[in-house]
Tab-separated table of C-alpha atoms and ligand atoms in Angstrom:
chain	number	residue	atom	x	y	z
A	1	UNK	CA	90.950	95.066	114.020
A	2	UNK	CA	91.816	94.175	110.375
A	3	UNK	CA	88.694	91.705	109.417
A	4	UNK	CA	90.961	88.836	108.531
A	5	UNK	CA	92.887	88.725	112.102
A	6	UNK	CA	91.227	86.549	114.698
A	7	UNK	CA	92.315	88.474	117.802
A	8	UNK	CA	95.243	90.589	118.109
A	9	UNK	CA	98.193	89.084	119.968
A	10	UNK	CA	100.375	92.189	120.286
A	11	UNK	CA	99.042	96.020	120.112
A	12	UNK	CA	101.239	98.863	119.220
A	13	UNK	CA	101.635	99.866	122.358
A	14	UNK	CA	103.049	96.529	123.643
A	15	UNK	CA	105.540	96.635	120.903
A	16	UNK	CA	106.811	100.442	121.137
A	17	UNK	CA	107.617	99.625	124.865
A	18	UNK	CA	109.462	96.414	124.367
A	19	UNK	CA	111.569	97.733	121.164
A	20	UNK	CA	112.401	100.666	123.444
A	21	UNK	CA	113.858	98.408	126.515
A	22	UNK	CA	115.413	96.257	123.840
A	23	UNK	CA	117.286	99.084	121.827
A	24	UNK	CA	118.353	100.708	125.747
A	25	UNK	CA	119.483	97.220	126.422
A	26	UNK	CA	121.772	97.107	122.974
A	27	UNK	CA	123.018	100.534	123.694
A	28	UNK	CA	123.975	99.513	127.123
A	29	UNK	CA	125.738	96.025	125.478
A	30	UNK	CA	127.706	98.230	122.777
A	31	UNK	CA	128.542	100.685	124.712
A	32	UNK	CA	131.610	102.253	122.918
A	33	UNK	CA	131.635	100.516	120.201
A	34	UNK	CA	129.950	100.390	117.013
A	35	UNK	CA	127.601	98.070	115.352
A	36	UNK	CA	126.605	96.790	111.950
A	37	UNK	CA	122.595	96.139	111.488
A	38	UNK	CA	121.815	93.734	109.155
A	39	UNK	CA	117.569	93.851	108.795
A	40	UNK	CA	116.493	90.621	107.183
A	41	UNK	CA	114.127	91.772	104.124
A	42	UNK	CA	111.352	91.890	104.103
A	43	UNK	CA	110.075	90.744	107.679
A	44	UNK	CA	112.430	93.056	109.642
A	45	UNK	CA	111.879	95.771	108.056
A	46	UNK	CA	109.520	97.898	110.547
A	47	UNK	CA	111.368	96.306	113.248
A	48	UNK	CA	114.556	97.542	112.215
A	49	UNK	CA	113.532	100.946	112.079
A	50	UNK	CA	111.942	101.487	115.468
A	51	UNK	CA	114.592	99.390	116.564
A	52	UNK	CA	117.516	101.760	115.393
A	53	UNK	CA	116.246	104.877	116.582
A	54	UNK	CA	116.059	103.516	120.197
A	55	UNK	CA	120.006	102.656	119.832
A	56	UNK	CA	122.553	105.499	120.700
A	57	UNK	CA	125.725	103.865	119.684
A	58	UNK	CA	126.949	104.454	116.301
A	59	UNK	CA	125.267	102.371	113.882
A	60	UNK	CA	125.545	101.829	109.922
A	61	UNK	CA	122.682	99.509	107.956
A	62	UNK	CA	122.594	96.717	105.397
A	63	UNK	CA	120.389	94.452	104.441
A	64	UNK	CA	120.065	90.707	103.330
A	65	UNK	CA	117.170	89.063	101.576
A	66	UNK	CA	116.238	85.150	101.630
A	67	UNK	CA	114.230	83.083	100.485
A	68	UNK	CA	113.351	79.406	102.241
A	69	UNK	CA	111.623	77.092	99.979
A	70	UNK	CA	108.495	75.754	101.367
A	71	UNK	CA	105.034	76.863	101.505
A	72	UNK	CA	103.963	80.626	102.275
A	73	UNK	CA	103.219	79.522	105.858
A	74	UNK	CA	106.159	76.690	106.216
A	75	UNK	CA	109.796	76.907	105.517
A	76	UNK	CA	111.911	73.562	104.251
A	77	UNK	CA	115.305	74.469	105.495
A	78	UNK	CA	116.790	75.327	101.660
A	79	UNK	CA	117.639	78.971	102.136
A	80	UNK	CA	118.652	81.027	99.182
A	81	UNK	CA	119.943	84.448	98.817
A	82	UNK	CA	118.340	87.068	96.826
A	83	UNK	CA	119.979	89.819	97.826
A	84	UNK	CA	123.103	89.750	99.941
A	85	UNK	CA	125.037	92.781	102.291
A	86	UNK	CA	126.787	95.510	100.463
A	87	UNK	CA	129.905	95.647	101.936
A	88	UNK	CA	132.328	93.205	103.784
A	89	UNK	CA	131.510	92.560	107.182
A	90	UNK	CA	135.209	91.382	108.569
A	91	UNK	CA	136.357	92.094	112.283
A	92	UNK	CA	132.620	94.756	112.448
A	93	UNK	CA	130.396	93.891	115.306
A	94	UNK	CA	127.369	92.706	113.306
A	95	UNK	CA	123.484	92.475	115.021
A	96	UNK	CA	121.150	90.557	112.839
A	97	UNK	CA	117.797	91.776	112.710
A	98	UNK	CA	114.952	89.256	112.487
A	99	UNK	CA	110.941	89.509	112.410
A	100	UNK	CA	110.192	86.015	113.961
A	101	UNK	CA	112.333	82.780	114.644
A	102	UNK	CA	110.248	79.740	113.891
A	103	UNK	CA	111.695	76.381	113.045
A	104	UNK	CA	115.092	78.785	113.328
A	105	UNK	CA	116.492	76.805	110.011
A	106	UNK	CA	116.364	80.244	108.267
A	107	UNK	CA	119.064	81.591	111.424
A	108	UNK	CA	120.980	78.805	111.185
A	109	UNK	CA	121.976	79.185	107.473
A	110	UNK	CA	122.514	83.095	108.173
A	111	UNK	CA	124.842	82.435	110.858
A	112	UNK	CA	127.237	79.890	109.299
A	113	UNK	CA	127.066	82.047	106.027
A	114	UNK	CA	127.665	85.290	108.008
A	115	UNK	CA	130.107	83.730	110.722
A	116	UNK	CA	132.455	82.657	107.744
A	117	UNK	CA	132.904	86.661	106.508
A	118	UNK	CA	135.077	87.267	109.535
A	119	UNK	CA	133.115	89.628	111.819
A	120	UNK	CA	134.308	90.781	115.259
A	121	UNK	CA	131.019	88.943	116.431
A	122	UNK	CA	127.722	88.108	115.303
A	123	UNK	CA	124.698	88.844	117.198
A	124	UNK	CA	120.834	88.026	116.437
A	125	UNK	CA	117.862	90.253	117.539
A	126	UNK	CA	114.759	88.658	116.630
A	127	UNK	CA	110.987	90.831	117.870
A	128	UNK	CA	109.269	86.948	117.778
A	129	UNK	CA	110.062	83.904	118.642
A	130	UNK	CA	108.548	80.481	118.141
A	131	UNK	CA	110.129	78.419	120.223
A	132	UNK	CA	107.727	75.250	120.474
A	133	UNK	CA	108.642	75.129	116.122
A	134	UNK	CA	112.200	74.754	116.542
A	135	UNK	CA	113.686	72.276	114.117
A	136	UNK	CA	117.506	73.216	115.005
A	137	UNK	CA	119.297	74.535	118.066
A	138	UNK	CA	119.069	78.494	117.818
A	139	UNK	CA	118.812	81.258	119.991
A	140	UNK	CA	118.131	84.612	119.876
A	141	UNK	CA	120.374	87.106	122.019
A	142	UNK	CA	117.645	89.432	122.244
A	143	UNK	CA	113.882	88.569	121.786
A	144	UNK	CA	110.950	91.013	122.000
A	145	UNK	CA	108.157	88.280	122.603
A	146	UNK	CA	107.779	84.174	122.869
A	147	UNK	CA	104.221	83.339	121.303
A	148	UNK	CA	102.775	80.514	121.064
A	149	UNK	CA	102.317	77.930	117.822
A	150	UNK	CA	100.103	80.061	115.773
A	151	UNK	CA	100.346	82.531	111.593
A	152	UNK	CA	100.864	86.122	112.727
A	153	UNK	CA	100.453	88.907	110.511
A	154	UNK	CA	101.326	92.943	110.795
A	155	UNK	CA	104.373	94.815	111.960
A	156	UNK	CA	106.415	93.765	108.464
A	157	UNK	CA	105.469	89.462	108.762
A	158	UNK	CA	103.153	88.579	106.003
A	159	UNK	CA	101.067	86.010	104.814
A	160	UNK	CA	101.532	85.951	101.049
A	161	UNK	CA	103.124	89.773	101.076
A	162	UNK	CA	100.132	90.781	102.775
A	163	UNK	CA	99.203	92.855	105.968
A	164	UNK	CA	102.876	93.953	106.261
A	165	UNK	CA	101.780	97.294	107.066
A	166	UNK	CA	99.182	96.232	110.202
A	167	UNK	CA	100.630	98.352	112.791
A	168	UNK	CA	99.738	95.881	115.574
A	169	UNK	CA	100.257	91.675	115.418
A	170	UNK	CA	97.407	89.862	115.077
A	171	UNK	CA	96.601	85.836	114.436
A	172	UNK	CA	95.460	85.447	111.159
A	173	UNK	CA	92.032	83.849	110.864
A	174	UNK	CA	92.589	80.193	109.413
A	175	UNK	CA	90.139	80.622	106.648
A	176	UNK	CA	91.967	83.156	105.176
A	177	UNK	CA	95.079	80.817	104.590
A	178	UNK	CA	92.842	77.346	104.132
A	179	UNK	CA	90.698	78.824	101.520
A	180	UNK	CA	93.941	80.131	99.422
A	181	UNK	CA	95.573	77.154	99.726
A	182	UNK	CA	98.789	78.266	101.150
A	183	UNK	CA	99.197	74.911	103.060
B	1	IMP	P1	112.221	79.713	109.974
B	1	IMP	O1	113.332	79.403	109.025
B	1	IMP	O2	111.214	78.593	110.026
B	1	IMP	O3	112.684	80.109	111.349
B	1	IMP	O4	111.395	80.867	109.297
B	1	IMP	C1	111.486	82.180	109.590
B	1	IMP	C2	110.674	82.950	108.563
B	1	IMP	O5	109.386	82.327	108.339
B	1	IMP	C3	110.368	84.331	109.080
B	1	IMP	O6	111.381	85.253	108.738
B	1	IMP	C4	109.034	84.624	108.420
B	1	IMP	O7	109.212	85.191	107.130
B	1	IMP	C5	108.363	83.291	108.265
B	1	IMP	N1	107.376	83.029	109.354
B	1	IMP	C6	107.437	82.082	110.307
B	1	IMP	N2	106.373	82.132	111.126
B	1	IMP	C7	105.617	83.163	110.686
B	1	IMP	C8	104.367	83.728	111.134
B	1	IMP	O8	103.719	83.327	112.111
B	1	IMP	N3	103.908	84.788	110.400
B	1	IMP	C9	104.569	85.290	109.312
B	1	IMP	N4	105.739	84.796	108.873
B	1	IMP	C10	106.255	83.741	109.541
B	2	MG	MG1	107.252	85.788	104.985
């Protein structure tokens, strides 16, 4: 393991299996149709790509990038956008791709601000969810794993654009983020 993680909470191999059942159970829920993926940068971004190739209907990608103000390991609820979708998203079936849902404000501002383009419908796929950190009243329509209250790194979440690229998820050792003072 990666000598800053304390102990890691998902391997590989428990995350290829569930992004597999979750893209089958997508293909099974869009049957026929087709569906707009919309990978939150830069959290999503792994995610979303094991995550498409295990979904048969046809798809097309964008992306949106946000920032919440707050500290690196707490967000405040003031979302901004950095980089928004490409294209208009009216009467498309949209599936918004998500690393982790923690307090959820971060959702709830993408959903209003998505919801008032006019798609067909709006789903959210998130791989993680916090759901002890909730501040508002989201939920995920498909979620890879509840965990419980603690930093996870790897698999595309960071802790100050680090350990994106950690294959596995792992709880980041509380030193590393005391000492740097991201709290
Ligand atoms: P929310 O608005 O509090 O739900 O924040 C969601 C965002 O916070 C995620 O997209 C992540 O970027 C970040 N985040 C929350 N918890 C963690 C964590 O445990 N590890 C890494 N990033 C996290
Ligand atoms: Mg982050």
């Amino acid at each position: 393991m990666h000598p800053d993680g304390e102990r890691i909470l998902l391997s590989e191999a428990d995350i290829s299996a569930k992004v597999k059942e979750i893209g089958e159970q997508i293909s099974r829920d869009y049957e026929g149709k087709e569906l707009l993926v919309i990978g939150i940068l830069k959290g999503a971004l792994i995610f979303m790509g094991d995550l498409v190739r295990q979904i048969n209907v046809p798809v097309s990608l964008d992306f949106m990038a946000v920032s919440s103000y707050g500290t690196s390991t707490e967000s405040s609820g003031a979302v901004r956008i950095l980089k928004d979708l490409e294209k208009s998203i009216e009467g498309q079936h949209v599936l918004i791709v998500e690393d982790i849902i923690d307090t959820g404000l971060t959702l709830k501002y993408l959903l209003e601000n998505l919801q008032a383009r006019k798609p067909a419908s709006v789903k959210v796929c998130t791989l993680l969810d916090k759901p002890e950190r909730r501040k508002t009243q989201v939920v995920a329509d498909y979620n890879g794993f509840s965990i419980p209250d603690e930093f996870v790194v790897g698999y595309g979440l960071d802790y100050a654009e680090r350990y994106r690229n950690i294959p596995y998820i792992m709880v980041l050792r509380r030193e590393v983020y005391e000492v740097r003072g991201g709290l």
